[in-house]
Coordinates of C-alpha atoms in Angstrom, one line a residue:
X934 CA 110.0 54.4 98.6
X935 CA 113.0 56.1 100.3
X936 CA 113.5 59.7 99.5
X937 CA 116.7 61.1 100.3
X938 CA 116.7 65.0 100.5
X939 CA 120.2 65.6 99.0
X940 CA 119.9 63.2 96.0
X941 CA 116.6 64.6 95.6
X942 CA 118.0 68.1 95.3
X943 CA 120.9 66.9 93.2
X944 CA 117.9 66.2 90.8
X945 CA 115.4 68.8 90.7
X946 CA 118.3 71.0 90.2
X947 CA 119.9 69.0 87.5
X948 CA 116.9 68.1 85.4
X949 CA 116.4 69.3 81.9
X950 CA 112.9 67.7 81.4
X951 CA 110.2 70.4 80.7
X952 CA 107.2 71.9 83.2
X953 CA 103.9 70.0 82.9
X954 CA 102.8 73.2 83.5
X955 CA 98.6 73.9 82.2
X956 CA 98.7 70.3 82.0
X957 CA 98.8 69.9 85.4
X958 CA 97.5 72.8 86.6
X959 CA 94.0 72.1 84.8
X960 CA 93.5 68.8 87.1
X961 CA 93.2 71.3 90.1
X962 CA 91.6 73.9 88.2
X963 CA 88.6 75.5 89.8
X964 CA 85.5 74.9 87.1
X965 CA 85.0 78.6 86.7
X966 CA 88.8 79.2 85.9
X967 CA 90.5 79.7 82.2
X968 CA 93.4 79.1 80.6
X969 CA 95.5 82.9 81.0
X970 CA 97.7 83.7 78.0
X971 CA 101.1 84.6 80.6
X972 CA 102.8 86.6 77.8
X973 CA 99.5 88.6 77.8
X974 CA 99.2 89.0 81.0
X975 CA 103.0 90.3 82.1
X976 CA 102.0 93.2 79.5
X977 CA 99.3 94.2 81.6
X978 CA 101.3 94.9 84.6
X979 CA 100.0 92.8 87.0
X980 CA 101.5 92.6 90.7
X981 CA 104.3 90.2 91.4
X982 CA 104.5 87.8 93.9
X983 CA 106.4 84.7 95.1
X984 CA 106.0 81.7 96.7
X985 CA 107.9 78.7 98.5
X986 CA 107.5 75.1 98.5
X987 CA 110.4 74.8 101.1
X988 CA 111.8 70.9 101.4
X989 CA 113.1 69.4 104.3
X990 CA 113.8 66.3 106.7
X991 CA 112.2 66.0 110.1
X992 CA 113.7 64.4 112.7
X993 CA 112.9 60.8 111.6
X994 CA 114.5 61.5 108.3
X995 CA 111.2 61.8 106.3
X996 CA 110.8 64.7 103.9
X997 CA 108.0 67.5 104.5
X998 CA 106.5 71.0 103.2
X999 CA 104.8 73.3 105.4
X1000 CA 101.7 75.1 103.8
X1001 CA 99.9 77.5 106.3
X1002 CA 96.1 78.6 107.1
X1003 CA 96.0 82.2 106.4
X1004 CA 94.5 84.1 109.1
X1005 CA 90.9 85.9 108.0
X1006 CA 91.1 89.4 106.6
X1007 CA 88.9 91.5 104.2
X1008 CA 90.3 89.8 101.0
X1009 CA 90.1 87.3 98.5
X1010 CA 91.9 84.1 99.8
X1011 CA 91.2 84.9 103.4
X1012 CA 91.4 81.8 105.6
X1013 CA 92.6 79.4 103.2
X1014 CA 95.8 77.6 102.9
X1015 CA 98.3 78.4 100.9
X1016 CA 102.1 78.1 100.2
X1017 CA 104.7 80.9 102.3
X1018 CA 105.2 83.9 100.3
X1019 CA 103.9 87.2 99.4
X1020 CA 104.0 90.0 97.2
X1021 CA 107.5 91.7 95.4
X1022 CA 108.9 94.3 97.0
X1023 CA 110.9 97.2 96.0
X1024 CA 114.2 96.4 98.3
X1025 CA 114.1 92.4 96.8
X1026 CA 116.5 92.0 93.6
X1027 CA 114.6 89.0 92.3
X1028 CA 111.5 86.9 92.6
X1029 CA 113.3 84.0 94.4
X1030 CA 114.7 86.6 97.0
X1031 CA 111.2 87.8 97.7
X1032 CA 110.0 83.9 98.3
X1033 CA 112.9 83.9 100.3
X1034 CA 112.2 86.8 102.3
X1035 CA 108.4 86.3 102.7
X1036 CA 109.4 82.4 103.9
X1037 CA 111.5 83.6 106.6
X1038 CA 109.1 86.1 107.5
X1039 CA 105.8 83.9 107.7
X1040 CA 107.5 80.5 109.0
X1041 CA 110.3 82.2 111.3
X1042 CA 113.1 80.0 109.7
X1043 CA 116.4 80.8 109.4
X1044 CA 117.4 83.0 106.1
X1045 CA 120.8 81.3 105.7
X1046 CA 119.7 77.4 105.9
X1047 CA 117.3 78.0 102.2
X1048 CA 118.6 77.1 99.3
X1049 CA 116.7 77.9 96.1
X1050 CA 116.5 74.4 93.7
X1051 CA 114.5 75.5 90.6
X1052 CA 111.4 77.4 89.9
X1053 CA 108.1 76.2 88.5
X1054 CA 105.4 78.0 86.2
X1055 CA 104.1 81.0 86.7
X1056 CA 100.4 80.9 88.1
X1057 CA 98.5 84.3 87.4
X1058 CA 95.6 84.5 90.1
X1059 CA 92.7 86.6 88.8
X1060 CA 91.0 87.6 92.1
X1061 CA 94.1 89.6 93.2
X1062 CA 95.6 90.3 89.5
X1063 CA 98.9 88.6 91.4
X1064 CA 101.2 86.8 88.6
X1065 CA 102.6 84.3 91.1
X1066 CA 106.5 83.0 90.8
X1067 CA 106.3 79.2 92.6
X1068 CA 110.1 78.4 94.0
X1069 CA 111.2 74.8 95.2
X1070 CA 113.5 75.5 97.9
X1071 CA 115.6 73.1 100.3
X1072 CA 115.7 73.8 104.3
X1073 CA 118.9 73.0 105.5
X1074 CA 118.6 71.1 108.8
X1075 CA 114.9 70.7 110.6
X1076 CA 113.4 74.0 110.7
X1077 CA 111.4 75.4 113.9
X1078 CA 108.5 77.2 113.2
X1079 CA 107.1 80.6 114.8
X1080 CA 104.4 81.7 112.3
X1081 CA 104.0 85.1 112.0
X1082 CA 100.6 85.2 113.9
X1083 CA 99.9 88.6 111.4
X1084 CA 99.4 86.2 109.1
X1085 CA 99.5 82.7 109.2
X1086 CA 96.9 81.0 111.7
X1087 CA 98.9 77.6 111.8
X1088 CA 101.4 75.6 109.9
X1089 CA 100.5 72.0 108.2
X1090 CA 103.7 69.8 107.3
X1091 CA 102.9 67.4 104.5
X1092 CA 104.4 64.5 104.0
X1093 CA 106.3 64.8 100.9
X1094 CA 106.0 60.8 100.0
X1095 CA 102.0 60.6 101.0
X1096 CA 101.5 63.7 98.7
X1097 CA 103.1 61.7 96.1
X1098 CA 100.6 58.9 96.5
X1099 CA 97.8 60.9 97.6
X1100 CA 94.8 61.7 94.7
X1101 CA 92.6 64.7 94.7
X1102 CA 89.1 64.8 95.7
X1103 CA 86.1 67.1 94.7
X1104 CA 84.8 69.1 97.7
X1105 CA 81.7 71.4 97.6
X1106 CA 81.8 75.1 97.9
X1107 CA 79.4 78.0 98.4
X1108 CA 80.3 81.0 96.8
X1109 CA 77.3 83.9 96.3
X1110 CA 75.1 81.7 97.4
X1111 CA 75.8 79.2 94.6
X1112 CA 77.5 75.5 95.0
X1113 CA 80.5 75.1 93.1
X1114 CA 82.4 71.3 93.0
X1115 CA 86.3 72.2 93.6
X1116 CA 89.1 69.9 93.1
X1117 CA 91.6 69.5 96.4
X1118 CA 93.4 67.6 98.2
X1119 CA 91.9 67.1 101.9
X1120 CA 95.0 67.4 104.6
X1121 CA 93.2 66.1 107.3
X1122 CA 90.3 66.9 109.3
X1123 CA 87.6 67.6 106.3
X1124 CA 90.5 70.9 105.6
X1125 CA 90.7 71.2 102.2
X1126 CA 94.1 72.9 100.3
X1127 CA 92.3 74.2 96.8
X1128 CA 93.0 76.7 94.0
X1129 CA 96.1 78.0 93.0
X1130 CA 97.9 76.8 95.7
X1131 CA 96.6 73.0 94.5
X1132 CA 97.5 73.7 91.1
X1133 CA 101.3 74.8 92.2
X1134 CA 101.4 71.6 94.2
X1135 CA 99.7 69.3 91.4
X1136 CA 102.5 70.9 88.7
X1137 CA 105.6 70.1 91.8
X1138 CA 104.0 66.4 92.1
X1139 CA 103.7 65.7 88.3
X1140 CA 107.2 67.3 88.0
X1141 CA 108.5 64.8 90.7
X1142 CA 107.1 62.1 89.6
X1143 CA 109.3 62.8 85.7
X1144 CA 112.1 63.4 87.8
X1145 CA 112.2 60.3 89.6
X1146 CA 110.9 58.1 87.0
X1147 CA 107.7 57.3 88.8

């Protein structure tokens, strides 16, 4: 399957089909998460924050996504990967500008060359109280990366048509001393990409895959 990144734009923007949405999102659901009532949940005024899942063609034409390996800090989704972005901030006039913004900062791409497509569901993430906004954006030309070394520890392109055709796995996890089986999809190395950042992802592959009539 050839993917072409301009007809693929062309439709993602143009489609009228409806988010997956839980339905996707429960496939890459940790066991011990729930289903969050979103209406509820804006009312209690949780923080904002958006993320990117930023499209592009490398040099031999193929499509890719960075995510990046967050460095480790004293918080709840230290060292893990994730998708660029970050919280809202007062001086951004929507969410997309601050997936934008936190992008350019964490990756060190160019503002001007991303081009917001559509957005995706919302994803509330309880350790954090963070109601996340997911963007899919498109990278005009091949982007060169200087992570922000604040807070990304490395970059990891994925290949947009092997995460298409790649399935999940269930990895173990230690968490208070207790094992927990997690759903995630291994990018190489025995590294696993889990949580919400999988459930984003597993909502943008379902979403493709109505799209293009796979």
């Amino acid at each position: 399957m050839y993917l072409d990144l301009e007809e693929l734009k062309y439709l993602l923007a143009e489609s009228v089909e409806e988010l997956p949405s839980w339905e996707s999102h429960q496939k890459l659901s940790p066991p011990y998460r729930q289903k969050f009532d979103l209406e509820y949940i804006k009312r209690t005024n949780p923080r904002s924050a958006s993320v990117m899942i930023l499209l592009y063609q490398n040099e031999d034409g193929e499509i890719e996504f960075p995510v990046t390996m967050r460095v480790s800090y004293e918080g709840a989704h230290s060292h893990q990967f994730s998708l660029p972005g970050g919280q809202f901030e007062e001086q951004d006039i929507s969410f997309d500008e601050t997936a934008i913004r936190e992008t350019v900062e964490e990756l060190g791409v160019d503002y001007e060359n991303i081009e917001i497509i559509r957005q995706l569901s919302e994803m509330y993430i309880p350790p954090s109280n963070f109601l996340v906004y997911p963007y899919i954006g498109i990278y005009h030309g091949e982007p060169h990366f200087t992570p922000d070394e604040r807070e990304v520890q490395y970059i990891v392109p994925l290949n947009l048509e092997a995460f298409l055709n790649a399935d999940y796995e269930v990895f173990e996890r230690e968490f208070s001393g207790q094992v927990v089986e997690i759903p995630g999809y291994n990018i190489g190395d025995d590294e696993f990409l889990w949580g919400a950042t999988a459930m984003i992802l597993e909502e943008f592959k379902d979403y493709l895959k109505i799209v293009l009539n796979l």
